[in-house]
CSV table of C-alpha atoms in Angstrom, one decimal:
chain,number,residue,atom,x,y,z
A,746,MET,CA,-4.5,-1.7,-12.2
A,747,ILE,CA,-5.4,1.8,-10.8
A,748,LYS,CA,-8.4,0.3,-9.0
A,749,ASP,CA,-6.2,-2.4,-7.4
A,750,ILE,CA,-3.7,0.2,-6.3
A,751,PHE,CA,-6.4,2.2,-4.5
A,752,SER,CA,-8.1,-0.9,-3.1
A,753,SER,CA,-4.7,-2.1,-1.8
A,754,ILE,CA,-4.1,1.2,-0.1
A,755,SER,CA,-7.5,1.4,1.4
A,756,VAL,CA,-7.4,-2.1,2.8
A,757,TYR,CA,-4.8,-0.9,5.4
A,758,GLY,CA,-7.8,0.5,7.3
A,759,LYS,CA,-9.2,-3.1,7.5
A,760,ALA,CA,-5.7,-4.3,8.5
A,761,ILE,CA,-5.7,-1.9,11.5
A,762,ASN,CA,-9.1,-3.0,12.5
A,763,LEU,CA,-8.2,-6.7,12.3
A,764,ILE,CA,-5.1,-6.1,14.4
A,765,THR,CA,-7.0,-4.1,17.0
A,766,THR,CA,-10.2,-6.2,17.1
A,767,HIS,CA,-8.4,-9.6,17.3
A,768,ASN,CA,-5.6,-8.3,19.6
A,769,LEU,CA,-2.8,-9.3,17.2
A,770,TRP,CA,-0.4,-6.8,18.7
A,771,ARG,CA,1.8,-9.6,19.9
A,772,PHE,CA,2.6,-10.3,16.3
A,773,VAL,CA,3.6,-6.6,15.8
A,774,ILE,CA,6.2,-6.2,18.6
A,775,ILE,CA,9.2,-8.3,17.4
A,776,PRO,CA,9.1,-7.5,13.7
A,777,GLY,CA,8.5,-3.9,14.7
A,778,LEU,CA,11.6,-3.8,16.9
A,779,VAL,CA,13.6,-5.5,14.1
A,780,SER,CA,12.4,-2.8,11.7
A,781,VAL,CA,13.3,0.0,14.0
A,782,ALA,CA,16.7,-1.4,14.7
A,783,VAL,CA,17.4,-1.9,10.9
A,784,MET,CA,16.3,1.6,9.9
A,785,LEU,CA,18.2,3.3,12.8
A,786,LEU,CA,21.4,1.5,11.9
A,787,LEU,CA,21.1,2.5,8.2
A,788,ALA,CA,20.1,6.1,8.9
A,789,LEU,CA,22.8,6.7,11.5
A,790,GLY,CA,25.4,4.7,9.5
A,791,PRO,CA,25.5,5.0,5.7
A,792,GLY,CA,22.8,7.6,5.7
A,793,MET,CA,24.7,10.1,7.8
A,794,TYR,CA,28.0,9.3,6.0
A,795,PHE,CA,26.6,10.2,2.6
A,796,ALA,CA,24.7,13.2,3.9
A,797,ASN,CA,27.9,14.7,5.4
A,798,SER,CA,30.3,13.6,2.6
A,799,ASP,CA,31.7,15.7,-0.2
A,800,LEU,CA,30.4,13.3,-2.8
A,801,ASP,CA,28.1,15.9,-4.4
A,802,ALA,CA,30.9,18.4,-4.7
A,803,THR,CA,33.2,15.7,-6.1
A,804,LEU,CA,30.6,14.8,-8.7
A,805,ALA,CA,30.0,18.4,-9.7
A,806,ALA,CA,33.7,19.1,-10.0
A,807,MET,CA,34.0,16.4,-12.6
A,808,VAL,CA,32.2,18.8,-15.1
A,809,PRO,CA,35.0,20.7,-16.8
A,810,TRP,CA,33.0,23.7,-18.0
A,811,GLU,CA,32.6,26.4,-15.3
A,812,TRP,CA,29.4,27.8,-16.9
A,813,LEU,CA,27.8,24.4,-16.3
A,814,GLN,CA,28.8,24.2,-12.6
A,815,PRO,CA,25.4,25.5,-11.2
A,816,VAL,CA,23.5,22.9,-13.1
A,817,ALA,CA,26.1,20.2,-12.2
A,818,GLU,CA,25.7,21.0,-8.5
A,819,ILE,CA,21.9,20.7,-8.7
A,820,ILE,CA,22.2,17.4,-10.5
A,821,ALA,CA,24.9,16.1,-8.0
A,822,ASP,CA,22.9,17.2,-5.0
A,823,SER,CA,19.7,15.4,-6.2
A,824,LEU,CA,21.7,12.4,-7.2
A,825,VAL,CA,23.4,12.0,-3.8
A,826,PHE,CA,20.1,12.6,-2.0
A,827,MET,CA,18.3,10.0,-4.1
A,828,LEU,CA,21.2,7.5,-3.7
A,829,THR,CA,21.1,8.0,0.1
A,830,LEU,CA,17.4,7.4,0.3
A,831,LEU,CA,17.6,4.4,-2.0
A,832,LEU,CA,20.3,2.9,0.0
A,833,ILE,CA,18.3,3.2,3.2
A,834,PHE,CA,15.0,2.0,1.8
A,835,PHE,CA,16.5,-0.5,-0.6
A,836,VAL,CA,18.7,-2.3,1.9
A,837,GLY,CA,16.4,-1.8,4.8
A,838,LYS,CA,13.4,-3.2,3.0
A,839,TYR,CA,15.1,-6.4,2.1
A,840,ILE,CA,16.6,-6.9,5.5
A,841,ILE,CA,13.3,-6.4,7.2
A,842,LEU,CA,11.5,-8.7,4.8
A,843,ILE,CA,14.0,-11.5,5.4
A,844,VAL,CA,14.7,-11.1,9.1
A,845,ALA,CA,11.1,-10.6,10.1
A,846,SER,CA,9.7,-13.3,7.7
A,847,PRO,CA,9.1,-16.0,10.4
A,848,PHE,CA,6.9,-13.6,12.4
A,849,MET,CA,5.2,-12.2,9.3
A,850,GLY,CA,4.4,-15.7,8.0
A,851,ALA,CA,2.8,-16.5,11.4
A,852,LEU,CA,0.8,-13.3,11.3
A,853,SER,CA,-0.3,-13.9,7.7
A,854,GLU,CA,-1.5,-17.4,8.7
A,855,LYS,CA,-3.4,-16.0,11.7
A,856,VAL,CA,-5.1,-13.4,9.6
A,857,GLU,CA,-6.2,-16.0,7.0
A,858,ALA,CA,-7.7,-18.1,9.8
A,859,ILE,CA,-9.7,-15.0,11.0
A,860,VAL,CA,-10.8,-13.9,7.6
A,861,THR,CA,-11.9,-17.3,6.4
A,862,GLY,CA,-13.2,-18.6,9.7
A,863,ARG,CA,-11.3,-21.9,9.5
A,864,THR,CA,-8.0,-23.3,10.6
A,865,VAL,CA,-5.2,-22.9,8.1
A,866,PRO,CA,-3.3,-26.2,7.7
A,867,SER,CA,0.4,-25.8,8.0
A,868,ASP,CA,2.6,-28.2,6.0
A,869,SER,CA,5.6,-25.9,5.6
A,870,ASN,CA,9.1,-27.3,5.1
A,871,PHE,CA,11.8,-25.1,6.5
A,872,VAL,CA,14.5,-26.0,4.0
A,873,GLN,CA,12.2,-25.8,1.0
A,874,ASP,CA,10.8,-22.5,2.2
A,875,LEU,CA,14.3,-21.1,2.8
A,876,VAL,CA,15.6,-22.0,-0.6
A,877,ARG,CA,12.4,-20.7,-2.2
A,878,GLY,CA,12.7,-17.4,-0.2
A,879,ILE,CA,16.3,-16.9,-1.3
A,880,ARG,CA,15.5,-17.6,-4.9
A,881,ILE,CA,12.7,-15.0,-4.9
A,882,SER,CA,14.8,-12.4,-3.0
A,883,LEU,CA,17.7,-12.8,-5.4
A,884,ARG,CA,15.5,-12.6,-8.4
A,885,ASN,CA,13.7,-9.4,-7.1
A,886,LEU,CA,17.0,-7.9,-5.9
A,887,ILE,CA,18.7,-8.3,-9.3
A,888,ARG,CA,15.8,-6.8,-11.2
A,889,GLU,CA,15.3,-4.0,-8.8
A,890,ILE,CA,19.0,-3.0,-8.9
A,891,PHE,CA,19.0,-3.0,-12.7
A,892,LEU,CA,15.8,-0.9,-13.0
A,893,THR,CA,16.9,1.5,-10.3
A,894,LEU,CA,20.3,2.1,-12.0
A,895,LEU,CA,18.5,2.5,-15.3
A,896,PHE,CA,16.1,5.1,-13.9
A,897,LEU,CA,18.9,7.0,-12.2
A,898,LEU,CA,20.1,8.0,-15.7
A,899,PHE,CA,17.0,10.3,-15.9
A,900,ASN,CA,18.9,12.6,-13.4
A,901,LEU,CA,21.1,13.7,-16.3
A,902,VAL,CA,18.2,15.8,-17.4
A,903,PRO,CA,17.7,18.6,-14.8
A,904,ILE,CA,14.4,18.9,-12.9
A,905,VAL,CA,12.0,17.1,-15.3
A,906,GLY,CA,14.4,14.2,-15.7
A,907,SER,CA,15.0,13.9,-12.0
A,908,LEU,CA,11.2,14.0,-11.3
A,909,ILE,CA,10.5,11.2,-13.9
A,910,GLY,CA,13.4,9.2,-12.6
A,911,ALA,CA,12.1,9.6,-9.0
A,912,ILE,CA,8.6,8.5,-9.9
A,913,LEU,CA,9.7,5.4,-11.9
A,914,THR,CA,12.2,4.4,-9.1
A,915,PHE,CA,9.5,4.8,-6.5
A,916,ALA,CA,7.1,2.6,-8.6
A,917,VAL,CA,9.8,-0.1,-8.8
A,918,GLU,CA,10.5,0.2,-5.0
A,919,THR,CA,6.8,-0.1,-4.1
A,920,TYR,CA,6.2,-3.0,-6.5
A,921,TYR,CA,8.9,-5.2,-5.0
A,922,ALA,CA,8.1,-4.2,-1.5
A,923,GLY,CA,4.5,-5.2,-2.1
A,924,PHE,CA,5.7,-8.4,-3.8
A,925,GLY,CA,7.6,-9.4,-0.6
A,926,ASN,CA,4.6,-8.7,1.6
A,927,MET,CA,2.2,-10.7,-0.7
A,928,ASP,CA,4.6,-13.7,-0.9
A,929,TYR,CA,4.0,-14.7,2.7
A,930,THR,CA,0.5,-15.8,1.6
A,931,LEU,CA,1.6,-17.3,-1.7
A,932,GLU,CA,4.3,-19.3,0.0
A,933,ARG,CA,1.8,-20.8,2.4
A,934,LYS,CA,-0.4,-21.7,-0.6
A,935,ARG,CA,2.7,-23.7,-1.9
A,936,TYR,CA,3.2,-21.5,-4.9
A,937,ASN,CA,6.6,-22.0,-6.5
A,938,VAL,CA,8.7,-19.1,-7.7
A,939,SER,CA,7.3,-18.9,-11.2
A,940,GLN,CA,3.7,-19.1,-9.9
A,941,SER,CA,4.3,-16.3,-7.4
A,942,VAL,CA,6.0,-14.2,-10.0
A,943,GLN,CA,3.0,-14.7,-12.4
A,944,PHE,CA,0.4,-14.0,-9.6
A,945,VAL,CA,2.1,-10.8,-8.5
A,946,SER,CA,2.6,-9.7,-12.1
A,947,GLU,CA,-1.1,-10.2,-12.8
A,948,ASN,CA,-2.0,-8.2,-9.7
A,949,ARG,CA,0.8,-5.6,-9.9
A,950,GLY,CA,-1.6,-2.9,-8.7
A,951,VAL,CA,-2.1,-4.8,-5.4
A,952,ALA,CA,1.7,-5.0,-5.0
A,953,ILE,CA,2.2,-1.3,-5.8
A,954,GLY,CA,-0.6,-0.1,-3.5
A,955,ASN,CA,0.7,-2.2,-0.7
A,956,GLY,CA,4.2,-1.0,-1.2
A,957,VAL,CA,3.2,2.6,-1.3
A,958,VAL,CA,1.9,2.6,2.2
A,959,PHE,CA,4.6,0.3,3.4
A,960,LEU,CA,7.4,2.6,2.2
A,961,GLY,CA,5.3,5.6,3.3
A,962,LEU,CA,5.3,4.3,6.8
A,963,LEU,CA,9.0,3.7,6.6
A,964,LEU,CA,9.3,7.5,6.0
A,965,ILE,CA,7.9,8.1,9.5
A,966,PRO,CA,10.8,7.7,12.0
A,967,VAL,CA,10.3,5.1,14.8
A,968,ILE,CA,6.5,4.8,14.9
A,969,GLY,CA,6.2,4.2,11.1
A,970,TRP,CA,9.2,1.9,11.2
A,971,PHE,CA,7.6,-0.1,14.0
A,972,LEU,CA,4.2,-0.5,12.4
A,973,ALA,CA,5.2,-1.0,8.8
A,974,PRO,CA,6.0,-4.7,8.6
A,975,ALA,CA,2.9,-6.0,10.4
A,976,PHE,CA,0.4,-3.6,8.9
A,977,ALA,CA,1.7,-4.3,5.4
A,978,THR,CA,1.6,-8.0,5.9
A,979,VAL,CA,-2.0,-8.0,7.1
A,980,ALA,CA,-3.1,-5.7,4.3
A,981,ALA,CA,-1.3,-7.9,1.7
A,982,THR,CA,-2.8,-11.1,3.1
A,983,VAL,CA,-6.3,-9.7,2.9
A,984,MET,CA,-5.8,-8.6,-0.7
A,985,CYS,CA,-4.2,-11.9,-1.7
A,986,LEU,CA,-7.0,-13.9,-0.3
A,987,GLU,CA,-9.5,-11.8,-2.2
A,988,LYS,CA,-7.6,-12.2,-5.5
A,989,LEU,CA,-7.1,-16.0,-4.9
A,990,LYS,CA,-10.8,-16.3,-4.3
A,991,GLN,CA,-11.6,-14.6,-7.6
A,992,ALA,CA,-9.1,-16.8,-9.6
């Protein structure tokens, strides 16, 4: 899995080359603008609200023992900070994946045609694809919420617990982000939900590596937000094609 993680991260270099060499920037513009709009709305809306709220003080005040207040304040501050970031990335990620999916699907198809050197037959059914996409999104959403809430409990242990919780939460976030980017290719290959789940589970290192860079780009205001959807889709497509060829 470690090898797949690093391979999935390094393939972003090939993704940039493919976009530049084959002038695929037209596929980058619309999803890029969608991504920027979504992240701006979340950062300036819920993000600013939680950042300027008294939620951390309220949580710390719930501890009845005065001698524990300094520790309670540290835990409350880290918890509110993590919740704010999770809200922005969690919600933003799914909105971007859903809203930009028609453009990302077209980009993934174009990349496959370039990589394989042959025309990719398109026999997509809009209703079928929509139902399938909703099923996968709901499945991933429920599991990600459950795991994220579970890992937040680690924040009850100061410093070390917060670090472990943050690492595990980031791993879950990256996995499901990569899952969404890989699914554009799997959907085109007519994989059903269970087949996609199995494929991504068997190649979880690919999903995590792809998600690491995807979320990393989303940490970069404006430019990163703009480039993240297309770059991640191209990288995921290249890796999926390699893994499907090996299967």
